[in-house]
Short mmCIF file of C-alpha atoms and ligand atoms in Angstrom, two decimals:
data_model
loop_
_atom_site.label_atom_id
_atom_site.label_comp_id
_atom_site.label_asym_id
_atom_site.label_seq_id
_atom_site.Cartn_x
_atom_site.Cartn_y
_atom_site.Cartn_z
CA UNK W 183 -0.02 0.04 -0.25
CA UNK W 184 2.85 2.59 -0.22
CA UNK W 185 2.58 5.79 -3.05
CA UNK W 186 4.52 6.49 -5.78
CA UNK W 187 4.08 9.05 -8.02
CA UNK W 188 6.52 8.72 -10.95
CA UNK W 189 7.68 11.41 -13.65
CA UNK W 190 4.57 13.40 -13.19
CA UNK W 191 3.88 16.61 -15.65
CA UNK W 192 0.86 19.01 -15.49
CA UNK W 193 0.61 22.05 -17.75
CA UNK W 194 -1.66 24.76 -17.49
CA UNK W 195 -2.02 26.14 -20.65
CA UNK W 196 1.28 26.19 -21.51
CA UNK W 197 2.55 26.68 -17.82
CA UNK W 198 4.19 23.98 -16.13
CA UNK W 199 3.51 23.77 -12.66
CA UNK W 200 4.56 20.10 -12.36
CA UNK W 201 8.05 19.40 -14.31
CA UNK W 202 8.59 15.82 -13.38
CA UNK W 203 7.20 14.90 -9.88
CA UNK W 204 8.41 11.67 -8.27
CA UNK W 205 8.34 10.44 -5.20
CA UNK W 206 7.63 7.27 -2.87
CA UNK W 207 6.55 6.88 0.46
CA UNK W 208 5.94 3.58 2.74
CA UNK W 209 2.02 2.85 3.74
CA UNK W 210 0.90 5.13 6.63
CA UNK W 211 3.71 7.84 6.12
CA UNK W 212 3.60 11.57 7.24
CA UNK W 213 4.50 13.34 4.20
CA UNK W 214 5.01 17.01 3.83
CA UNK W 215 5.12 18.86 0.92
CA UNK W 216 7.12 22.27 1.35
CA UNK W 217 8.07 25.44 -0.64
CA UNK W 218 7.38 28.58 -1.93
CA UNK W 219 4.02 30.13 -3.34
CA UNK W 220 3.39 28.70 -6.62
CA UNK W 221 5.92 25.87 -6.75
CA UNK W 222 3.15 23.32 -7.84
CA UNK W 223 2.21 21.98 -3.61
CA UNK W 224 -1.79 22.55 -4.28
CA UNK W 225 -1.83 20.74 -7.85
CA UNK W 226 0.39 17.59 -6.58
CA UNK W 227 -2.48 17.38 -3.85
CA UNK W 228 -5.02 17.41 -6.16
CA UNK W 229 -4.10 15.56 -8.62
CA UNK W 230 -3.24 12.87 -6.13
CA UNK W 231 -7.30 13.42 -4.71
CA UNK W 232 -8.19 12.93 -8.21
CA UNK W 233 -9.57 16.51 -8.86
CA UNK W 234 -7.03 16.99 -11.41
CA UNK W 235 -4.85 15.34 -14.20
CA UNK W 236 -1.67 15.15 -15.20
CA UNK W 237 -0.52 15.30 -18.92
CA UNK W 238 1.63 12.54 -18.02
CA UNK W 239 3.25 10.27 -15.36
CA UNK W 240 2.02 7.82 -12.79
CA UNK W 241 0.84 7.23 -8.97
CA UNK W 242 0.37 4.08 -7.58
CA UNK W 243 -1.19 3.38 -4.65
CA UNK W 244 -3.08 0.42 -2.57
CA UNK W 245 -1.49 -1.38 -5.43
CA UNK W 246 -3.79 0.37 -7.92
CA UNK W 247 -3.22 2.30 -10.83
CA UNK W 248 -4.53 5.43 -8.72
CA UNK W 249 -4.65 7.69 -11.47
CA UNK W 250 -7.75 5.29 -13.00
CA UNK W 251 -9.89 5.23 -9.95
CA UNK W 252 -12.51 7.76 -10.33
CA UNK W 253 -11.92 10.79 -7.33
CA UNK W 254 -14.90 9.86 -5.92
CA UNK W 255 -13.72 5.70 -5.52
CA UNK W 256 -10.28 7.03 -4.13
CA UNK W 257 -11.17 7.04 -0.57
CA UNK W 258 -9.03 10.21 0.10
CA UNK W 259 -10.06 12.19 2.55
CA UNK W 260 -9.30 15.77 1.16
CA UNK W 261 -9.36 18.93 3.81
CA UNK W 262 -9.07 21.95 1.73
CA UNK W 263 -7.50 25.26 2.63
CA UNK W 264 -10.72 27.04 2.87
CA UNK W 265 -12.00 24.23 4.71
CA UNK W 266 -15.28 24.35 1.67
CA UNK W 267 -17.65 23.05 4.38
CA UNK W 268 -21.32 23.09 3.26
CA UNK W 269 -22.31 25.65 4.44
CA UNK W 270 -26.34 25.25 4.43
CA UNK W 271 -25.84 21.75 6.68
CA UNK W 272 -25.44 21.72 10.34
CA UNK W 273 -21.96 19.86 11.66
CA UNK W 274 -23.42 16.86 12.26
CA UNK W 275 -24.95 16.59 8.43
CA UNK W 276 -21.18 17.37 7.40
CA UNK W 277 -19.46 15.05 9.26
CA UNK W 278 -22.02 12.61 8.01
CA UNK W 279 -22.15 13.52 4.26
CA UNK W 280 -19.85 10.91 3.03
CA UNK W 281 -21.92 8.13 4.45
CA UNK W 282 -25.19 9.55 3.80
CA UNK W 283 -24.61 9.86 0.17
CA UNK W 284 -23.40 6.09 -0.13
CA UNK W 285 -25.66 4.18 -2.34
CA UNK W 286 -27.97 2.07 -0.29
CA UNK W 287 -26.01 -1.35 -0.19
CA UNK W 288 -22.75 0.88 0.78
CA UNK W 289 -24.20 2.80 3.55
CA UNK W 290 -24.57 2.05 7.34
CA UNK W 291 -27.53 2.38 9.22
CA UNK W 292 -28.58 5.46 10.77
CA UNK W 293 -27.50 4.51 13.89
CA UNK W 294 -23.62 3.53 12.93
CA UNK W 295 -23.51 6.95 11.10
CA UNK W 296 -24.98 9.05 14.60
CA UNK W 297 -22.71 6.91 16.55
CA UNK W 298 -19.61 7.24 14.07
CA UNK W 299 -20.19 11.41 13.95
CA UNK W 300 -20.19 11.45 17.68
CA UNK W 301 -17.24 9.57 17.81
CA UNK W 302 -15.45 12.04 15.46
CA UNK W 303 -16.80 14.92 17.54
CA UNK W 304 -14.90 13.78 20.08
CA UNK W 305 -12.02 13.06 18.49
CA UNK W 306 -11.52 16.51 16.65
CA UNK W 307 -12.63 18.20 20.32
CA UNK W 308 -15.95 19.38 19.23
CA UNK W 309 -18.69 17.50 21.26
CA UNK W 310 -22.03 19.20 21.47
CA UNK W 311 -21.43 21.18 18.50
CA UNK W 312 -24.08 18.96 16.55
CA UNK W 313 -26.44 21.44 15.64
CA UNK W 314 -24.29 24.60 14.59
CA UNK W 315 -23.56 25.38 11.38
CA UNK W 316 -20.32 26.56 9.50
CA UNK W 317 -21.17 30.04 10.19
CA UNK W 318 -21.44 30.05 13.68
CA UNK W 319 -18.29 28.29 14.24
CA UNK W 320 -14.39 29.56 14.59
CA UNK W 321 -11.87 29.16 11.95
CA UNK W 322 -10.05 26.54 14.17
CA UNK W 323 -13.33 24.81 14.87
CA UNK W 324 -14.27 25.12 10.82
CA UNK W 325 -10.87 23.15 10.30
CA UNK W 326 -12.06 20.45 12.47
CA UNK W 327 -15.05 20.08 11.21
CA UNK W 328 -13.39 19.87 7.86
CA UNK W 329 -10.94 17.07 8.68
CA UNK W 330 -13.86 15.35 10.92
CA UNK W 331 -15.59 14.64 7.47
CA UNK W 332 -12.93 13.66 5.77
CA UNK W 333 -12.07 11.35 8.36
CA UNK W 334 -15.59 10.01 8.57
CA UNK W 335 -15.39 7.95 5.04
CA UNK W 336 -12.62 6.23 6.54
CA UNK W 337 -10.00 7.81 4.11
CA UNK W 338 -7.42 4.94 2.51
CA UNK W 339 -5.35 8.60 1.94
CA UNK W 340 -5.23 11.86 3.56
CA UNK W 341 -4.70 15.36 1.91
CA UNK W 342 -4.36 18.44 3.64
CA UNK W 343 -3.67 21.78 1.81
CA UNK W 344 -2.55 24.11 4.51
CA UNK W 345 -5.19 23.11 6.84
CA UNK W 346 -3.91 25.63 9.73
CA UNK W 347 -3.01 28.45 7.47
CA UNK W 348 -5.88 30.64 8.69
CA UNK W 349 -5.27 30.20 11.80
CA UNK W 350 -2.55 31.54 14.83
CA UNK W 351 0.59 30.41 16.22
CA UNK W 352 -0.88 28.99 19.23
CA UNK W 353 -3.76 26.95 17.92
CA UNK W 354 -1.62 25.85 14.84
CA UNK W 355 0.84 24.27 17.25
CA UNK W 356 -2.03 22.79 19.60
CA UNK W 357 -4.01 21.43 16.21
CA UNK W 358 -0.61 20.30 14.79
CA UNK W 359 0.27 18.00 17.88
CA UNK W 360 -3.05 16.47 17.36
CA UNK W 361 -2.82 15.77 13.75
CA UNK W 362 0.10 14.13 14.74
CA UNK W 363 -1.65 12.16 17.26
CA UNK W 364 -4.35 11.18 15.20
CA UNK W 365 -1.96 10.14 12.57
CA UNK W 366 -0.27 7.97 14.86
CA UNK W 367 -3.48 6.58 15.79
CA UNK W 368 -4.82 5.72 12.66
CA UNK W 369 -2.11 5.41 10.67
CA UNK W 370 -3.37 6.92 7.16
CA UNK W 371 -0.96 7.39 4.72
CA UNK W 372 -0.92 11.59 4.73
CA UNK W 373 -0.09 14.36 2.49
CA UNK W 374 0.26 17.84 4.22
CA UNK W 375 1.21 20.66 1.87
CA UNK W 376 2.29 23.70 4.53
CA UNK W 377 3.91 27.07 3.83
CA UNK W 378 5.53 26.63 7.36
CA UNK W 379 9.09 24.83 6.99
CA UNK W 380 9.41 24.30 10.49
CA UNK W 381 5.75 22.77 10.72
CA UNK W 382 6.46 20.13 8.29
CA UNK W 383 9.65 19.36 9.74
CA UNK W 384 8.10 19.34 13.39
CA UNK W 385 5.27 16.95 12.37
CA UNK W 386 6.34 14.67 8.96
CA UNK W 387 8.30 11.72 8.54
CA UNK W 388 9.79 12.75 5.32
CA UNK W 389 9.63 16.27 3.69
CA UNK W 390 9.58 17.34 -0.09
CA UNK W 391 11.16 20.73 -0.68
CA UNK W 392 9.65 22.17 -4.40
CA UNK W 393 10.53 24.76 -6.69
CA UNK W 394 9.04 25.81 -9.44
CA UNK W 395 7.05 22.46 -10.35
CA UNK W 396 10.28 20.13 -9.49
CA UNK W 397 11.24 18.86 -5.80
CA UNK W 398 14.19 20.06 -5.40
CA UNK W 399 14.76 17.53 -2.71
CA UNK W 400 13.09 14.66 -0.61
CA UNK W 401 14.52 12.94 2.39
CA UNK W 402 13.43 12.71 6.27
CA UNK W 403 13.95 16.09 7.63
CA UNK W 404 16.89 15.18 9.45
CA UNK W 405 18.58 14.89 6.12
CA UNK W 406 17.12 17.83 4.37
CA UNK W 407 18.72 19.72 7.59
CA UNK W 408 21.87 18.07 7.66
CA UNK W 409 22.62 18.15 4.06
CA UNK W 410 20.67 20.59 1.66
CA UNK W 411 21.29 19.26 -1.84
CA UNK W 412 20.76 22.37 -3.83
CA UNK W 413 21.75 25.91 -3.27
CA UNK W 414 18.10 26.55 -3.40
CA UNK W 415 17.11 24.35 -0.43
CA UNK W 416 19.41 25.65 1.54
CA UNK W 417 18.36 29.13 1.19
CA UNK W 418 15.39 28.14 1.66
CA UNK W 419 16.00 26.46 5.28
CA UNK W 420 18.01 29.62 6.27
CA UNK W 421 15.31 32.02 5.22
CA UNK W 422 12.51 30.60 7.12
CA UNK W 423 14.40 29.45 9.88
CA UNK W 424 14.94 32.94 10.51
CA UNK W 425 11.16 33.82 11.13
CA UNK R 191 -16.84 65.11 18.58
CA UNK R 192 -19.05 66.79 15.76
CA UNK R 193 -17.22 66.28 12.63
CA UNK R 194 -16.33 62.63 13.54
CA UNK R 195 -17.34 60.36 10.50
CA UNK R 196 -16.45 57.17 9.42
CA UNK R 197 -13.67 57.17 7.26
CA UNK R 198 -15.64 55.69 4.43
CA UNK R 199 -18.60 58.03 4.72
CA UNK R 200 -18.59 61.19 2.50
CA UNK R 201 -19.39 64.72 3.12
CA UNK R 202 -22.79 65.14 4.53
CA UNK R 203 -23.59 67.59 1.35
CA UNK R 204 -22.48 65.16 -0.99
CA UNK R 205 -24.78 62.53 0.39
CA UNK R 206 -27.77 64.97 0.63
CA UNK R 207 -26.51 65.61 -2.69
CA UNK R 208 -26.81 62.51 -4.45
CA UNK R 209 -29.65 61.60 -2.25
CA UNK R 210 -32.01 64.05 -3.98
CA UNK R 211 -30.77 62.69 -7.50
CA UNK R 212 -31.15 59.43 -6.99
CA UNK R 213 -34.88 60.07 -5.19
CA UNK R 214 -35.75 62.67 -8.29
CA UNK R 215 -34.98 60.07 -11.54
CA UNK R 216 -37.00 57.09 -9.24
CA UNK R 217 -39.86 59.72 -9.19
CA UNK R 218 -39.54 61.03 -12.55
CA UNK R 219 -39.00 58.11 -14.25
CA UNK R 220 -40.45 55.23 -12.52
CA UNK R 221 -43.36 56.57 -9.61
CA UNK R 222 -44.89 59.31 -11.95
CA UNK R 223 -45.47 57.27 -15.02
CA UNK R 224 -46.87 54.38 -12.41
CA UNK R 225 -49.45 57.26 -11.08
CA UNK R 226 -49.97 58.40 -14.38
CA UNK R 227 -51.29 55.01 -15.32
CA UNK R 228 -53.78 54.60 -12.19
CA UNK R 229 -54.92 57.99 -12.01
CA UNK R 230 -56.47 57.72 -15.75
CA UNK R 231 -57.44 54.14 -14.92
CA UNK R 232 -59.48 55.34 -12.21
CA UNK R 233 -60.77 59.38 -13.30
CA UNK R 234 -63.73 57.96 -13.93
CA UNK R 235 -64.08 56.15 -10.74
CA UNK R 236 -63.73 52.11 -9.63
CA UNK R 237 -66.55 51.04 -11.34
CA UNK R 238 -66.07 52.31 -14.67
CA UNK R 239 -62.34 50.31 -14.40
CA UNK R 240 -64.29 47.70 -13.61
CA UNK R 241 -66.47 48.01 -16.77
CA UNK R 242 -63.65 48.17 -18.63
CA UNK R 243 -62.10 44.95 -17.83
CA UNK R 244 -65.08 43.16 -18.77
CA UNK R 245 -64.96 44.38 -22.37
CA UNK R 246 -63.59 41.54 -24.42
CA UNK R 247 -60.44 42.88 -25.78
CA UNK R 248 -59.67 43.71 -22.66
CA UNK R 249 -59.98 40.44 -21.62
CA UNK R 250 -58.36 39.21 -24.24
CA UNK R 251 -55.27 41.20 -23.64
CA UNK R 252 -54.80 39.74 -20.38
CA UNK R 253 -54.81 36.52 -20.83
CA UNK R 254 -52.45 36.55 -23.95
CA UNK R 255 -50.30 38.37 -21.39
CA UNK R 256 -50.59 35.65 -18.83
CA UNK R 257 -50.58 32.88 -21.07
CA UNK R 258 -47.10 34.46 -22.43
CA UNK R 259 -45.80 34.56 -18.90
CA UNK R 260 -46.78 31.30 -18.26
CA UNK R 261 -44.74 29.80 -21.48
CA UNK R 262 -41.77 32.59 -21.55
CA UNK R 263 -41.15 32.35 -17.83
CA UNK R 264 -40.74 28.45 -17.21
CA UNK R 265 -38.51 28.52 -20.75
CA UNK R 266 -36.43 31.22 -19.43
CA UNK R 267 -35.94 29.32 -16.01
CA UNK R 268 -34.77 26.17 -17.68
CA UNK R 269 -32.44 27.80 -20.21
CA UNK R 270 -31.35 30.60 -17.74
CA UNK R 271 -30.29 27.74 -15.01
CA UNK R 272 -28.72 25.50 -18.13
CA UNK R 273 -26.86 28.26 -19.27
CA UNK R 274 -25.57 29.58 -15.69
CA UNK R 275 -24.45 26.11 -14.82
CA UNK R 276 -22.49 25.51 -17.46
CA UNK R 277 -20.77 29.29 -17.55
CA UNK R 278 -19.70 29.62 -13.90
CA UNK R 279 -18.93 25.72 -13.35
CA UNK R 280 -17.10 24.68 -16.38
CA UNK R 281 -14.35 25.43 -18.39
CA UNK R 282 -15.02 25.30 -22.05
CA UNK R 283 -13.94 26.74 -25.82
CA UNK R 284 -17.12 29.18 -26.77
CA UNK R 285 -17.40 29.92 -22.87
CA UNK R 286 -16.64 33.62 -23.82
CA UNK R 287 -18.98 33.59 -26.75
CA UNK R 288 -21.86 31.99 -24.91
CA UNK R 289 -21.96 35.10 -22.00
CA UNK R 290 -22.16 37.31 -24.78
CA UNK R 291 -25.08 36.10 -26.39
CA UNK R 292 -27.14 35.85 -22.91
CA UNK R 293 -25.84 39.92 -22.79
CA UNK R 294 -27.31 40.47 -26.78
CA UNK R 295 -30.78 40.83 -25.89
CA UNK R 296 -29.87 43.98 -23.43
CA UNK R 297 -27.11 45.33 -26.12
CA UNK R 298 -30.06 44.65 -29.01
CA UNK R 299 -31.73 47.60 -29.28
CA UNK R 300 -36.00 45.68 -29.53
CA UNK R 301 -36.62 47.98 -32.75
CA UNK R 302 -33.85 46.04 -34.28
CA UNK R 303 -34.38 42.96 -33.23
CA UNK R 304 -38.10 43.53 -34.26
CA UNK R 305 -37.07 44.04 -37.93
CA UNK R 306 -34.77 40.78 -37.73
CA UNK R 307 -37.29 39.16 -36.52
CA UNK R 308 -40.13 40.26 -39.73
CA UNK R 309 -36.94 39.75 -42.15
CA UNK R 310 -37.41 36.32 -40.81
CA UNK R 311 -40.98 35.00 -40.41
CA UNK R 312 -42.63 37.99 -42.14
CA UNK R 313 -43.98 37.18 -45.49
CA UNK R 314 -41.33 38.89 -47.71
CA UNK R 315 -38.69 36.58 -44.84
CA UNK R 316 -36.75 34.05 -45.42
CA UNK R 317 -39.19 31.73 -44.14
CA UNK R 318 -42.39 33.36 -45.20
CA UNK R 319 -43.36 31.78 -47.99
CA UNK R 320 -42.98 28.17 -46.40
CA UNK R 321 -44.63 28.99 -43.22
CA UNK R 322 -47.58 30.79 -44.77
CA UNK R 323 -47.53 27.42 -47.56
CA UNK R 324 -47.54 25.63 -44.08
CA UNK R 325 -50.28 27.66 -42.75
CA UNK R 326 -48.23 28.69 -39.71
CA UNK R 327 -48.78 31.92 -37.70
CA UNK R 328 -45.63 33.26 -35.64
CA UNK R 329 -45.53 36.61 -36.65
CA UNK R 330 -48.51 38.90 -35.05
CA UNK R 331 -49.57 35.94 -33.20
CA UNK R 332 -48.74 34.16 -30.06
CA UNK R 333 -45.83 32.21 -31.53
CA UNK R 334 -44.53 35.85 -32.24
CA UNK R 335 -45.48 36.91 -28.73
CA UNK R 336 -43.66 34.39 -26.92
CA UNK R 337 -40.56 34.12 -29.03
CA UNK R 338 -40.11 38.13 -28.56
CA UNK R 339 -40.65 38.15 -24.62
CA UNK R 340 -38.26 35.26 -24.05
CA UNK R 341 -35.79 36.82 -26.09
CA UNK R 342 -36.23 40.13 -24.78
CA UNK R 343 -36.14 38.78 -20.90
CA UNK R 344 -33.54 35.71 -21.57
CA UNK R 345 -30.58 37.28 -19.72
CA UNK R 346 -32.45 38.21 -16.70
CA UNK R 347 -32.09 34.48 -15.00
CA UNK R 348 -28.43 34.26 -16.30
CA UNK R 349 -27.18 37.34 -14.73
CA UNK R 350 -28.76 37.26 -11.47
CA UNK R 351 -27.66 33.26 -11.69
CA UNK R 352 -24.02 33.44 -12.63
CA UNK R 353 -22.40 36.08 -10.31
CA UNK R 354 -24.32 33.97 -7.71
CA UNK R 355 -22.76 30.21 -8.65
CA UNK R 356 -19.38 31.59 -9.47
CA UNK R 357 -19.60 33.11 -5.60
CA UNK R 358 -20.51 29.99 -4.41
CA UNK R 359 -17.03 28.37 -6.62
CA UNK R 360 -16.06 25.00 -7.02
CA UNK R 361 -15.04 23.88 -3.90
CA UNK R 362 -18.22 22.87 -1.96
CA UNK R 363 -18.47 20.52 -5.21
CA UNK R 364 -14.87 19.06 -5.04
CA UNK R 365 -15.52 18.27 -1.51
CA UNK R 366 -18.35 16.73 -2.23
CA UNK R 367 -17.04 14.44 -5.20
CA UNK R 368 -14.06 13.81 -3.04
CA UNK R 369 -16.59 12.53 -0.02
CA UNK R 370 -18.12 9.99 -2.88
CA UNK R 371 -20.48 11.61 -4.71
CA UNK R 372 -20.86 10.03 -8.02
CA UNK R 373 -21.44 11.40 -11.37
CA UNK R 374 -19.21 14.95 -11.09
CA UNK R 375 -15.84 15.14 -12.82
CA UNK R 376 -15.25 13.08 -15.30
CA UNK R 377 -12.61 10.27 -14.62
CA UNK R 378 -11.19 9.62 -18.22
CA UNK R 379 -8.17 11.81 -17.76
CA UNK R 380 -7.01 11.04 -21.27
CA UNK R 381 -9.21 13.20 -23.55
CA UNK R 382 -9.49 16.86 -22.16
CA UNK R 383 -10.58 17.94 -25.23
CA UNK R 384 -13.78 15.99 -25.56
CA UNK R 385 -14.23 17.21 -22.04
CA UNK R 386 -13.82 20.39 -22.98
CA UNK R 387 -16.22 20.25 -25.81
CA UNK R 388 -18.94 18.41 -23.91
CA UNK R 389 -18.34 20.75 -20.89
CA UNK R 390 -15.99 18.64 -18.66
CA UNK R 391 -18.90 16.33 -17.24
CA UNK R 392 -21.66 14.11 -18.46
CA UNK R 393 -24.19 16.22 -16.35
CA UNK R 394 -23.96 19.86 -18.59
CA UNK R 395 -24.41 17.93 -22.18
CA UNK R 396 -27.94 18.41 -21.40
CA UNK R 397 -26.78 22.65 -20.63
CA UNK R 398 -24.77 22.46 -24.06
CA UNK R 399 -27.79 20.94 -25.68
CA UNK R 400 -30.36 23.83 -24.64
CA UNK R 401 -28.77 26.06 -25.68
CA UNK R 402 -28.93 26.52 -29.25
CA UNK R 403 -32.41 27.03 -28.14
CA UNK R 404 -30.86 30.86 -27.14
CA UNK R 405 -29.44 30.98 -30.37
CA UNK R 406 -32.59 30.73 -32.44
CA UNK R 407 -35.12 32.26 -29.84
CA UNK R 408 -36.16 34.92 -32.12
CA UNK R 409 -36.49 39.02 -31.87
CA UNK R 410 -39.59 40.05 -31.83
CA UNK R 411 -41.78 42.85 -33.94
CA UNK R 412 -43.01 44.41 -31.17
CA UNK R 413 -40.84 46.38 -29.47
CA UNK R 414 -41.01 47.64 -26.11
CA UNK R 415 -38.41 50.27 -24.51
CA UNK R 416 -39.19 49.65 -21.54
CA UNK R 417 -37.77 46.37 -20.92
CA UNK R 418 -34.71 47.74 -21.95
CA UNK R 419 -32.11 48.97 -19.61
N1 LIG U 253 -6.31 26.41 -12.69
C1 LIG U 253 -5.07 26.78 -12.76
N2 LIG U 253 -5.20 27.53 -13.79
C2 LIG U 253 -3.60 27.63 -14.45
N3 LIG U 253 -2.92 27.92 -13.90
C3 LIG U 253 -2.63 27.58 -12.43
C4 LIG U 253 -4.07 26.95 -12.42
N4 LIG U 253 -4.03 26.12 -10.49
C5 LIG U 253 -2.25 26.61 -10.64
N5 LIG U 253 -2.13 27.01 -11.65
C6 LIG U 253 -0.55 27.75 -11.67
O1 LIG U 253 0.64 26.17 -11.20
C7 LIG U 253 1.22 26.93 -10.36
C8 LIG U 253 1.20 25.73 -9.00
O2 LIG U 253 -0.20 26.46 -8.74
P1 LIG U 253 -0.12 25.96 -7.15
O3 LIG U 253 -1.59 26.09 -6.76
O4 LIG U 253 -0.15 24.15 -6.99
O5 LIG U 253 0.96 26.48 -6.29
P2 LIG U 253 1.26 26.00 -4.96
O6 LIG U 253 2.43 25.70 -4.05
O7 LIG U 253 0.51 25.34 -4.13
O8 LIG U 253 1.13 27.36 -4.08
P3 LIG U 253 1.14 28.30 -2.86
O9 LIG U 253 1.95 27.99 -2.20
O10 LIG U 253 0.51 29.73 -2.79
O11 LIG U 253 -0.35 27.76 -2.42
C9 LIG U 253 0.66 28.80 -10.54
O12 LIG U 253 2.24 29.37 -10.65
C10 LIG U 253 -0.08 28.44 -10.35
O13 LIG U 253 -0.51 29.93 -11.06
MG1 LIG U 254 -1.34 26.01 -2.60
#
């Protein structure tokens, strides 16, 4: 069930957003994508989620040709930068959504869904928020609902696009530790996009430093720190270490 | 204290001046004509006005208006929703063209569209003779009035919906897809151009099929400058 991304190229019009991206990660890995704005992080994540298709290259995951699996069948839990919660649904409806839309054959019974929603609310520490609407939540709470919604479908892969981007440093730290513990408990292969290299290095097993549609360096946080492969990576680490 | 204003608030004189101009225009061009209609209609009392409504001609006029609306409104709602869905949610070739077409009724004078209408369906027009031979009456008949009304009012639905749909964005739809909702986004990555032609996914095939109706909807002989912007 490892993830193998091989030579992905994706062009918008003529502009290459991804220019030959390859990486491998073992099952259950926590992988961070870092890099400057416009380097292609979101594009890669969307390809993994099936929301975008590459012009060439391949992805293997769960022993499947992942690109042939339609987005709806991938069971890839996607947490969007802008939350993308369903505004017209309560928190519990949002979380249950991925289960209630299943065909009758695959849909768990009502009580089971309700039980799972409660479990997830407890997990994201939002017990008692069942009947709230997204507009009645703070940014961090919305983020956690979005995560619970993604987890409800028992994802095979968790994709997070700068999930803590809009939050202040303190809440970020809190959620970060908590995300890591969820990952440890569930062991879902997780790809995490962030601007914040400190966050990436603190959280991830593997870090990919991206620049202009390419991966400059890929390895464990310790390796990347110790031996930056290119001047770009060294620069990137330095600039961001200063902040 | 006396001069405390919000930073974005204008000087009181500016505000009063602008308000007066706005009120003046609304009164002159909207309220006065409306008031005139009522005063003229009721000049000789309610009973007289009521009697006038019993006149067969008046009744036919009312019936015709209602019938036209009953046909035009649902059709415009369907085409309008289909077109705005296609424009707001998908990228395809000719999108800009479609947007322009939708605005066309606003930019063409109804007099001109009426003329074109006569040129196409009138006796001397393109289809005039064959229509007459087939005994189909379009111009100066119900079909013509309905077509004209649809043409003139077409942009209203789409113009309201497109900004709303664009504002909602595709995020929630993408979230729904990743949560397993079927029917969203084509799963075949190999045919982006065909997807573009089809409007990217199956569901808007009807939208694009419906659109030719927009192009063939026909301008009117009856020109009502009131419905122009
Ligand atoms: N739909 C699109 N159409 C055209 N160009 C796009 C599109 N999506 C992304 N791009 C371009 O592809 C490049 C990579 O974009 P991407 O969103 O992957 O960057 P990113 O690394 O996530 O940046 P950020 O950190 O700012 O979110 C950018 O230069 C962007 O302008
Ligand atoms: Mg991004």
